[in-house]
Amino acid sequence: MNKLADIRSYDIDTLKKDSLASLTLLVMIIPQGMAYALLAGVPPEMGLYAATIPMLVYALLGSSRHLSVGPVAITSLLVFTAVSAYAPANSGEYIQYVIVLAAMVGLIQLLLGIGKAGFIVKFIPHSVFSAYTSAVAIIIGLSQLNHLLGVNSEGNLRAHAILYDLGSQWNSINGYTVLLGTLSLLLILWLKNKWPRLPAPLLAIVLAIGAVIFLGLQDAGVAIVGQIPAGLPIFALPGVTGSMVINLLPMAVVIALMGFMESLSIGRAISKKEHYAVRPNQELKALGMSNLVGSFFQAFPVNGSFSRTAVNHEAGGQTKAASVLTAVGVLIVLLFFTSMFYYLPNAVLAAIIISAVYKLVDVHQAKHLFDVRPLEGWVWVLTFFATLVVGIQWGIIIGAVFTL
């Protein structure tokens, strides 16, 4: 009934606001989608696939008018953590694992939603979630240094192991890659601070592609994205095996819960400002269907994005139509404009990732917790260092168990 009323009240002024917000989201999600695909260990086009079908499904089923569903940094790293132990990144077997993982995440969220288990997030304290997010953000930044330095990585996801790996390859650093990646990162951070409404990542991509073409940097050892297949994602059922399910189940549960918590927190923050309700169980079902249906179209696991949802709201987005228009825009890019990204350097995608996650490191939260409730402060510290040193697949579990 409410949806019917929303459709009847939709007018030209609302369409204009949604259209403007969708354009802002489009120039944001295209570079982010490809960057987070790099982080997840899959081809860049899969990042664009993950920014289309799941977004459309959520627009049909979700309770938030502003939540922007698609690839996000932490979930992408969790995908790499889950699958890299069983297959080499970007291989056919790896991609199949990732698609199965998306289906499992979606099914878990859907079943939790049907079982009205939205209350489950209350069992993971804010201190654990904050510390885990901060530590994973640091690991994400460290994991991209190999692309900024132009060296090969062994795929370690513990802070000390990453630093040791990079240190052992000091003599292999490519100066052109370092210069290009560093300048791109500085440009993005400067533009975000000086003119936050400008599409800084997209501008960095355009300038970097121009530099590679005109200076021939690919011949100097700068790694580029290369050919991105044009066309829409093809429908195909995931090829599931019993061993895949057993291997992926622990991380699928973590991704399902983390994705739900992240989506719910940003969705509620915006809905309070706009005076409407976001329903946890409906969100679980909507995210579950987004991931499940997305897996049929070669998407990796997704959830609501803090940054893109905030931008959608700030840009004047009024309804879910903004997300629908954004997804349609990505589909048009997939059909006609993928060749434009052939010379896109991996170093710039790494710079985009680092610029997107560094603000997630929240040490002030730990100081606040020690002032208010010291035990929660120690929970924060334990979770933070367990995630950095033991591994991101164990950090949140160790923190939650210690709290209990």
GROMACS .gro file of C-alpha atoms in nm:
model
  404
    1MET     CA    1   0.000   0.000   0.000
    2ASN     CA    2   0.286   0.238   0.093
    3LYS     CA    3   0.468   0.155  -0.229
    4LEU     CA    4   0.155   0.230  -0.430
    5ALA     CA    5   0.124   0.565  -0.252
    6ASP     CA    6   0.491   0.642  -0.326
    7ILE     CA    7   0.437   0.574  -0.696
    8ARG     CA    8   0.126   0.794  -0.709
    9SER     CA    9   0.308   1.083  -0.536
   10TYR     CA   10   0.613   1.058  -0.765
   11ASP     CA   11   0.645   1.378  -0.971
   12ILE     CA   12   0.884   1.558  -1.209
   13ASP     CA   13   1.063   1.738  -0.926
   14THR     CA   14   1.134   1.408  -0.747
   15LEU     CA   15   1.253   1.253  -1.073
   16LYS     CA   16   1.497   1.541  -1.125
   17LYS     CA   17   1.640   1.498  -0.776
   18ASP     CA   18   1.671   1.119  -0.817
   19SER     CA   19   1.831   1.161  -1.160
   20LEU     CA   20   2.095   1.401  -1.028
   21ALA     CA   21   2.172   1.171  -0.735
   22SER     CA   22   2.198   0.872  -0.973
   23LEU     CA   23   2.454   1.055  -1.190
   24THR     CA   24   2.660   1.129  -0.880
   25LEU     CA   25   2.638   0.765  -0.773
   26LEU     CA   26   2.727   0.646  -1.123
   27VAL     CA   27   3.056   0.835  -1.141
   28MET     CA   28   3.133   0.699  -0.795
   29ILE     CA   29   3.037   0.334  -0.834
   30ILE     CA   30   3.213   0.267  -1.167
   31PRO     CA   31   3.568   0.326  -1.037
   32GLN     CA   32   3.481   0.176  -0.698
   33GLY     CA   33   3.327  -0.133  -0.857
   34MET     CA   34   3.641  -0.207  -1.059
   35ALA     CA   35   3.867  -0.124  -0.763
   36TYR     CA   36   3.682  -0.354  -0.526
   37ALA     CA   37   3.686  -0.630  -0.786
   38LEU     CA   38   4.067  -0.599  -0.778
   39LEU     CA   39   4.050  -0.627  -0.399
   40ALA     CA   40   3.826  -0.935  -0.420
   41GLY     CA   41   4.063  -1.102  -0.668
   42VAL     CA   42   3.816  -1.112  -0.959
   43PRO     CA   43   3.814  -0.944  -1.305
   44PRO     CA   44   3.703  -0.575  -1.309
   45GLU     CA   45   3.384  -0.647  -1.502
   46MET     CA   46   3.257  -0.851  -1.206
   47GLY     CA   47   3.272  -0.536  -0.997
   48LEU     CA   48   3.039  -0.372  -1.248
   49TYR     CA   49   2.812  -0.679  -1.253
   50ALA     CA   50   2.789  -0.651  -0.873
   51ALA     CA   51   2.677  -0.289  -0.914
   52THR     CA   52   2.377  -0.374  -1.134
   53ILE     CA   53   2.151  -0.674  -1.064
   54PRO     CA   54   2.191  -0.670  -0.681
   55MET     CA   55   2.110  -0.298  -0.675
   56LEU     CA   56   1.795  -0.352  -0.880
   57VAL     CA   57   1.681  -0.642  -0.659
   58TYR     CA   58   1.733  -0.438  -0.343
   59ALA     CA   59   1.538  -0.146  -0.491
   60LEU     CA   60   1.241  -0.382  -0.530
   61LEU     CA   61   1.258  -0.542  -0.185
   62GLY     CA   62   1.447  -0.318   0.060
   63SER     CA   63   1.296  -0.087   0.321
   64SER     CA   64   1.553   0.193   0.288
   65ARG     CA   65   1.494   0.458   0.022
   66HIS     CA   66   1.857   0.568   0.017
   67LEU     CA   67   2.074   0.258   0.074
   68SER     CA   68   2.318   0.206  -0.215
   69VAL     CA   69   2.384  -0.167  -0.246
   70GLY     CA   70   2.689  -0.291  -0.435
   71PRO     CA   71   3.059  -0.373  -0.392
   72VAL     CA   72   3.223  -0.250  -0.070
   73ALA     CA   73   3.583  -0.267   0.046
   74ILE     CA   74   3.558  -0.482   0.361
   75THR     CA   75   3.328  -0.740   0.203
   76SER     CA   76   3.556  -0.759  -0.102
   77LEU     CA   77   3.857  -0.835   0.118
   78LEU     CA   78   3.657  -1.096   0.309
   79VAL     CA   79   3.576  -1.258  -0.026
   80PHE     CA   80   3.946  -1.277  -0.111
   81THR     CA   81   4.021  -1.418   0.234
   82ALA     CA   82   3.756  -1.687   0.197
   83VAL     CA   83   3.846  -1.804  -0.153
   84SER     CA   84   4.221  -1.745  -0.199
   85ALA     CA   85   4.300  -2.049   0.018
   86TYR     CA   86   4.135  -2.279  -0.238
   87ALA     CA   87   4.221  -2.135  -0.581
   88PRO     CA   88   4.450  -1.873  -0.739
   89ALA     CA   89   4.290  -1.528  -0.783
   90ASN     CA   90   4.128  -1.454  -1.121
   91SER     CA   91   4.131  -1.822  -1.222
   92GLY     CA   92   3.815  -1.994  -1.344
   93GLU     CA   93   3.799  -2.207  -1.030
   94TYR     CA   94   3.842  -1.899  -0.810
   95ILE     CA   95   3.559  -1.715  -0.986
   96GLN     CA   96   3.331  -2.017  -0.945
   97TYR     CA   97   3.410  -2.025  -0.572
   98VAL     CA   98   3.329  -1.652  -0.547
   99ILE     CA   99   2.993  -1.696  -0.721
  100VAL     CA  100   2.903  -1.987  -0.492
  101LEU     CA  101   3.006  -1.773  -0.194
  102ALA     CA  102   2.768  -1.497  -0.308
  103ALA     CA  103   2.484  -1.749  -0.331
  104MET     CA  104   2.562  -1.885   0.017
  105VAL     CA  105   2.578  -1.536   0.170
  106GLY     CA  106   2.246  -1.453   0.009
  107LEU     CA  107   2.082  -1.775   0.127
  108ILE     CA  108   2.204  -1.725   0.485
  109GLN     CA  109   2.071  -1.369   0.493
  110LEU     CA  110   1.742  -1.475   0.337
  111LEU     CA  111   1.689  -1.756   0.588
  112LEU     CA  112   1.775  -1.524   0.878
  113GLY     CA  113   1.524  -1.272   0.745
  114ILE     CA  114   1.251  -1.532   0.704
  115GLY     CA  115   1.324  -1.654   1.058
  116LYS     CA  116   1.296  -1.294   1.186
  117ALA     CA  117   1.651  -1.307   1.321
  118GLY     CA  118   1.731  -0.939   1.270
  119PHE     CA  119   1.790  -0.912   1.645
  120ILE     CA  120   2.108  -1.121   1.608
  121VAL     CA  121   2.322  -0.811   1.557
  122LYS     CA  122   2.270  -0.724   1.923
  123PHE     CA  123   2.500  -1.013   2.019
  124ILE     CA  124   2.801  -0.847   1.850
  125PRO     CA  125   2.888  -0.535   2.054
  126HIS     CA  126   2.970  -0.204   1.888
  127SER     CA  127   3.323  -0.222   2.031
  128VAL     CA  128   3.393  -0.546   1.842
  129PHE     CA  129   3.243  -0.414   1.519
  130SER     CA  130   3.437  -0.084   1.545
  131ALA     CA  131   3.770  -0.253   1.618
  132TYR     CA  132   3.721  -0.512   1.346
  133THR     CA  133   3.634  -0.246   1.088
  134SER     CA  134   3.938  -0.037   1.185
  135ALA     CA  135   4.177  -0.332   1.162
  136VAL     CA  136   4.036  -0.456   0.832
  137ALA     CA  137   4.067  -0.104   0.689
  138ILE     CA  138   4.439  -0.108   0.774
  139ILE     CA  139   4.482  -0.452   0.618
  140ILE     CA  140   4.300  -0.333   0.305
  141GLY     CA  141   4.539  -0.039   0.278
  142LEU     CA  142   4.845  -0.260   0.330
  143SER     CA  143   4.715  -0.519   0.082
  144GLN     CA  144   4.709  -0.253  -0.192
  145LEU     CA  145   5.068  -0.141  -0.145
  146ASN     CA  146   5.191  -0.406  -0.387
  147HIS     CA  147   4.987  -0.241  -0.664
  148LEU     CA  148   5.119   0.101  -0.565
  149LEU     CA  149   5.477  -0.029  -0.569
  150GLY     CA  150   5.446  -0.245  -0.880
  151VAL     CA  151   5.550  -0.572  -0.712
  152ASN     CA  152   5.391  -0.915  -0.689
  153SER     CA  153   5.210  -1.018  -0.372
  154GLU     CA  154   5.179  -1.359  -0.209
  155GLY     CA  155   4.826  -1.272  -0.096
  156ASN     CA  156   4.899  -1.254   0.278
  157LEU     CA  157   4.626  -1.090   0.483
  158ARG     CA  158   4.801  -1.044   0.817
  159ALA     CA  159   4.965  -0.707   0.873
  160HIS     CA  160   5.314  -0.829   0.965
  161ALA     CA  161   5.316  -1.087   0.682
  162ILE     CA  162   5.221  -0.823   0.424
  163LEU     CA  163   5.496  -0.588   0.540
  164TYR     CA  164   5.755  -0.867   0.540
  165ASP     CA  165   5.650  -0.972   0.189
  166LEU     CA  166   5.681  -0.615   0.059
  167GLY     CA  167   6.016  -0.567   0.232
  168SER     CA  168   6.159  -0.878   0.067
  169GLN     CA  169   6.074  -0.734  -0.278
  170TRP     CA  170   6.225  -0.388  -0.225
  171ASN     CA  171   6.456  -0.425  -0.528
  172SER     CA  172   6.164  -0.500  -0.763
  173ILE     CA  173   5.973  -0.173  -0.708
  174ASN     CA  174   5.867   0.002  -1.029
  175GLY     CA  175   5.932   0.377  -1.004
  176TYR     CA  176   5.674   0.474  -1.265
  177THR     CA  177   5.405   0.276  -1.082
  178VAL     CA  178   5.498   0.435  -0.749
  179LEU     CA  179   5.485   0.785  -0.900
  180LEU     CA  180   5.155   0.726  -1.080
  181GLY     CA  181   4.986   0.563  -0.781
  182THR     CA  182   5.113   0.817  -0.529
  183LEU     CA  183   5.011   1.117  -0.741
  184SER     CA  184   4.667   0.961  -0.796
  185LEU     CA  185   4.619   0.904  -0.423
  186LEU     CA  186   4.728   1.258  -0.336
  187LEU     CA  187   4.503   1.400  -0.607
  188ILE     CA  188   4.200   1.206  -0.482
  189LEU     CA  189   4.257   1.305  -0.118
  190TRP     CA  190   4.317   1.670  -0.212
  191LEU     CA  191   4.006   1.692  -0.429
  192LYS     CA  192   3.792   1.520  -0.164
  193ASN     CA  193   3.908   1.775   0.091
  194LYS     CA  194   3.896   2.082  -0.134
  195TRP     CA  195   3.595   2.008  -0.356
  196PRO     CA  196   3.411   1.708  -0.205
  197ARG     CA  197   3.135   1.717  -0.467
  198LEU     CA  198   3.376   1.653  -0.755
  199PRO     CA  199   3.410   1.287  -0.869
  200ALA     CA  200   3.773   1.264  -0.758
  201PRO     CA  201   3.827   0.891  -0.834
  202LEU     CA  202   3.686   0.931  -1.186
  203LEU     CA  203   3.906   1.234  -1.254
  204ALA     CA  204   4.211   1.038  -1.132
  205ILE     CA  205   4.119   0.751  -1.365
  206VAL     CA  206   4.087   0.982  -1.667
  207LEU     CA  207   4.422   1.151  -1.599
  208ALA     CA  208   4.599   0.820  -1.532
  209ILE     CA  209   4.466   0.659  -1.850
  210GLY     CA  210   4.585   0.964  -2.044
  211ALA     CA  211   4.930   0.940  -1.885
  212VAL     CA  212   4.962   0.569  -1.970
  213ILE     CA  213   4.859   0.625  -2.333
  214PHE     CA  214   5.068   0.933  -2.408
  215LEU     CA  215   5.378   0.830  -2.210
  216GLY     CA  216   5.364   0.460  -2.298
  217LEU     CA  217   5.387   0.362  -1.932
  218GLN     CA  218   5.259   0.010  -1.994
  219ASP     CA  219   5.588  -0.056  -2.177
  220ALA     CA  220   5.774   0.067  -1.870
  221GLY     CA  221   5.622  -0.202  -1.649
  222VAL     CA  222   5.308  -0.024  -1.524
  223ALA     CA  223   5.034  -0.288  -1.485
  224ILE     CA  224   4.704  -0.203  -1.657
  225VAL     CA  225   4.356  -0.355  -1.642
  226GLY     CA  226   4.355  -0.458  -2.009
  227GLN     CA  227   4.053  -0.585  -2.200
  228ILE     CA  228   3.719  -0.572  -2.016
  229PRO     CA  229   3.453  -0.780  -2.193
  230ALA     CA  230   3.161  -0.574  -2.319
  231GLY     CA  231   2.804  -0.690  -2.265
  232LEU     CA  232   2.557  -0.769  -1.993
  233PRO     CA  233   2.618  -1.038  -1.729
  234ILE     CA  234   2.491  -1.378  -1.844
  235PHE     CA  235   2.245  -1.579  -1.634
  236ALA     CA  236   2.396  -1.903  -1.503
  237LEU     CA  237   2.333  -2.114  -1.195
  238PRO     CA  238   2.636  -2.149  -0.962
  239GLY     CA  239   2.817  -2.481  -0.990
  240VAL     CA  240   2.797  -2.588  -0.626
  241THR     CA  241   2.980  -2.885  -0.475
  242GLY     CA  242   2.970  -3.019  -0.121
  243SER     CA  243   3.337  -2.938  -0.059
  244MET     CA  244   3.279  -2.576  -0.168
  245VAL     CA  245   2.997  -2.537   0.083
  246ILE     CA  246   3.202  -2.685   0.367
  247ASN     CA  247   3.508  -2.473   0.285
  248LEU     CA  248   3.317  -2.146   0.243
  249LEU     CA  249   3.053  -2.177   0.516
  250PRO     CA  250   3.243  -2.009   0.807
  251MET     CA  251   3.332  -1.699   0.604
  252ALA     CA  252   2.990  -1.694   0.436
  253VAL     CA  253   2.833  -1.653   0.782
  254VAL     CA  254   3.079  -1.374   0.870
  255ILE     CA  255   3.016  -1.189   0.541
  256ALA     CA  256   2.639  -1.229   0.576
  257LEU     CA  257   2.635  -1.082   0.928
  258MET     CA  258   2.895  -0.810   0.861
  259GLY     CA  259   2.718  -0.702   0.544
  260PHE     CA  260   2.384  -0.687   0.725
  261MET     CA  261   2.523  -0.486   1.016
  262GLU     CA  262   2.699  -0.238   0.789
  263SER     CA  263   2.389  -0.196   0.572
  264LEU     CA  264   2.153  -0.161   0.868
  265SER     CA  265   2.368   0.096   1.047
  266ILE     CA  266   2.398   0.336   0.752
  267GLY     CA  267   2.038   0.273   0.646
  268ARG     CA  268   1.907   0.360   0.992
  269ALA     CA  269   2.128   0.670   1.017
  270ILE     CA  270   1.977   0.815   0.699
  271SER     CA  271   1.621   0.701   0.771
  272LYS     CA  272   1.622   0.886   1.108
  273LYS     CA  273   1.710   1.207   0.927
  274GLU     CA  274   1.431   1.151   0.674
  275HIS     CA  275   1.175   1.022   0.929
  276TYR     CA  276   1.093   0.677   0.793
  277ALA     CA  277   1.149   0.325   0.927
  278VAL     CA  278   1.409   0.071   0.818
  279ARG     CA  279   1.297  -0.283   0.912
  280PRO     CA  280   1.584  -0.523   1.002
  281ASN     CA  281   1.413  -0.846   0.893
  282GLN     CA  282   1.304  -0.695   0.561
  283GLU     CA  283   1.663  -0.574   0.512
  284LEU     CA  284   1.794  -0.925   0.570
  285LYS     CA  285   1.557  -1.067   0.311
  286ALA     CA  286   1.631  -0.788   0.061
  287LEU     CA  287   2.009  -0.823   0.097
  288GLY     CA  288   1.974  -1.200   0.081
  289MET     CA  289   1.782  -1.188  -0.245
  290SER     CA  290   2.026  -0.928  -0.383
  291ASN     CA  291   2.321  -1.160  -0.322
  292LEU     CA  292   2.138  -1.476  -0.425
  293VAL     CA  293   2.004  -1.335  -0.753
  294GLY     CA  294   2.332  -1.151  -0.810
  295SER     CA  295   2.520  -1.482  -0.795
  296PHE     CA  296   2.314  -1.598  -1.096
  297PHE     CA  297   2.464  -1.304  -1.288
  298GLN     CA  298   2.832  -1.345  -1.188
  299ALA     CA  299   2.829  -1.094  -0.902
  300PHE     CA  300   3.038  -1.132  -0.587
  301PRO     CA  301   2.890  -1.063  -0.238
  302VAL     CA  302   2.759  -0.710  -0.183
  303ASN     CA  303   2.595  -0.498   0.085
  304GLY     CA  304   2.507  -0.136   0.156
  305SER     CA  305   2.789   0.116   0.119
  306PHE     CA  306   2.850   0.384   0.383
  307SER     CA  307   3.005   0.631   0.139
  308ARG     CA  308   2.768   0.586  -0.156
  309THR     CA  309   2.457   0.589   0.066
  310ALA     CA  310   2.570   0.913   0.230
  311VAL     CA  311   2.644   1.064  -0.112
  312ASN     CA  312   2.304   0.953  -0.243
  313HIS     CA  313   2.137   1.136   0.045
  314GLU     CA  314   2.357   1.446   0.019
  315ALA     CA  315   2.303   1.465  -0.359
  316GLY     CA  316   1.927   1.488  -0.306
  317GLY     CA  317   1.816   1.131  -0.374
  318GLN     CA  318   1.452   1.092  -0.269
  319THR     CA  319   1.349   0.736  -0.357
  320LYS     CA  320   1.481   0.399  -0.471
  321ALA     CA  321   1.452   0.528  -0.829
  322ALA     CA  322   1.798   0.681  -0.782
  323SER     CA  323   1.944   0.330  -0.735
  324VAL     CA  324   1.749   0.195  -1.034
  325LEU     CA  325   1.879   0.474  -1.258
  326THR     CA  326   2.233   0.415  -1.131
  327ALA     CA  327   2.214   0.043  -1.213
  328VAL     CA  328   2.080   0.121  -1.561
  329GLY     CA  329   2.373   0.359  -1.610
  330VAL     CA  330   2.623   0.086  -1.518
  331LEU     CA  331   2.453  -0.152  -1.762
  332ILE     CA  332   2.494   0.109  -2.039
  333VAL     CA  333   2.865   0.138  -1.953
  334LEU     CA  334   2.896  -0.242  -1.972
  335LEU     CA  335   2.732  -0.244  -2.315
  336PHE     CA  336   2.916   0.041  -2.484
  337PHE     CA  337   3.207   0.189  -2.287
  338THR     CA  338   3.423  -0.086  -2.134
  339SER     CA  339   3.697  -0.033  -2.396
  340MET     CA  340   3.765   0.309  -2.242
  341PHE     CA  341   3.920   0.141  -1.938
  342TYR     CA  342   4.177  -0.073  -2.125
  343TYR     CA  343   4.474   0.143  -2.016
  344LEU     CA  344   4.352   0.193  -1.659
  345PRO     CA  345   4.648   0.130  -1.423
  346ASN     CA  346   4.602  -0.107  -1.130
  347ALA     CA  347   4.792   0.145  -0.916
  348VAL     CA  348   4.508   0.396  -0.955
  349LEU     CA  349   4.250   0.137  -0.851
  350ALA     CA  350   4.464   0.072  -0.543
  351ALA     CA  351   4.473   0.446  -0.473
  352ILE     CA  352   4.093   0.460  -0.496
  353ILE     CA  353   4.062   0.176  -0.244
  354ILE     CA  354   4.304   0.335   0.003
  355SER     CA  355   4.132   0.673  -0.024
  356ALA     CA  356   3.796   0.506   0.047
  357VAL     CA  357   3.895   0.308   0.358
  358TYR     CA  358   4.141   0.517   0.557
  359LYS     CA  359   3.861   0.705   0.737
  360LEU     CA  360   3.726   0.372   0.866
  361VAL     CA  361   4.019   0.352   1.112
  362ASP     CA  362   3.859   0.488   1.431
  363VAL     CA  363   4.115   0.497   1.714
  364HIS     CA  364   3.915   0.772   1.889
  365GLN     CA  365   3.642   0.515   1.952
  366ALA     CA  366   3.888   0.308   2.159
  367LYS     CA  367   3.984   0.614   2.367
  368HIS     CA  368   3.617   0.691   2.425
  369LEU     CA  369   3.544   0.333   2.534
  370PHE     CA  370   3.832   0.335   2.786
  371ASP     CA  371   3.690   0.656   2.934
  372VAL     CA  372   3.332   0.526   2.954
  373ARG     CA  373   3.375   0.153   3.016
  374PRO     CA  374   3.734   0.015   3.031
  375LEU     CA  375   3.626  -0.346   2.968
  376GLU     CA  376   3.479  -0.244   2.631
  377GLY     CA  377   3.805  -0.062   2.558
  378TRP     CA  378   4.004  -0.382   2.614
  379VAL     CA  379   3.756  -0.570   2.393
  380TRP     CA  380   3.831  -0.312   2.122
  381VAL     CA  381   4.209  -0.356   2.163
  382LEU     CA  382   4.193  -0.737   2.162
  383THR     CA  383   3.968  -0.749   1.855
  384PHE     CA  384   4.184  -0.493   1.672
  385PHE     CA  385   4.515  -0.674   1.722
  386ALA     CA  386   4.364  -1.022   1.677
  387THR     CA  387   4.235  -0.911   1.337
  388LEU     CA  388   4.570  -0.759   1.237
  389VAL     CA  389   4.790  -1.045   1.356
  390VAL     CA  390   4.581  -1.365   1.369
  391GLY     CA  391   4.370  -1.294   1.059
  392ILE     CA  392   4.053  -1.119   0.952
  393GLN     CA  393   3.859  -1.445   0.949
  394TRP     CA  394   3.921  -1.483   1.324
  395GLY     CA  395   3.928  -1.127   1.458
  396ILE     CA  396   3.555  -1.072   1.498
  397ILE     CA  397   3.505  -1.423   1.641
  398ILE     CA  398   3.778  -1.373   1.902
  399GLY     CA  399   3.633  -1.035   1.998
  400ALA     CA  400   3.276  -1.166   2.027
  401VAL     CA  401   3.383  -1.474   2.231
  402PHE     CA  402   3.595  -1.258   2.465
  403THR     CA  403   3.296  -1.028   2.520
  404LEU     CA  404   3.069  -1.321   2.610
   0.00000   0.00000   0.00000
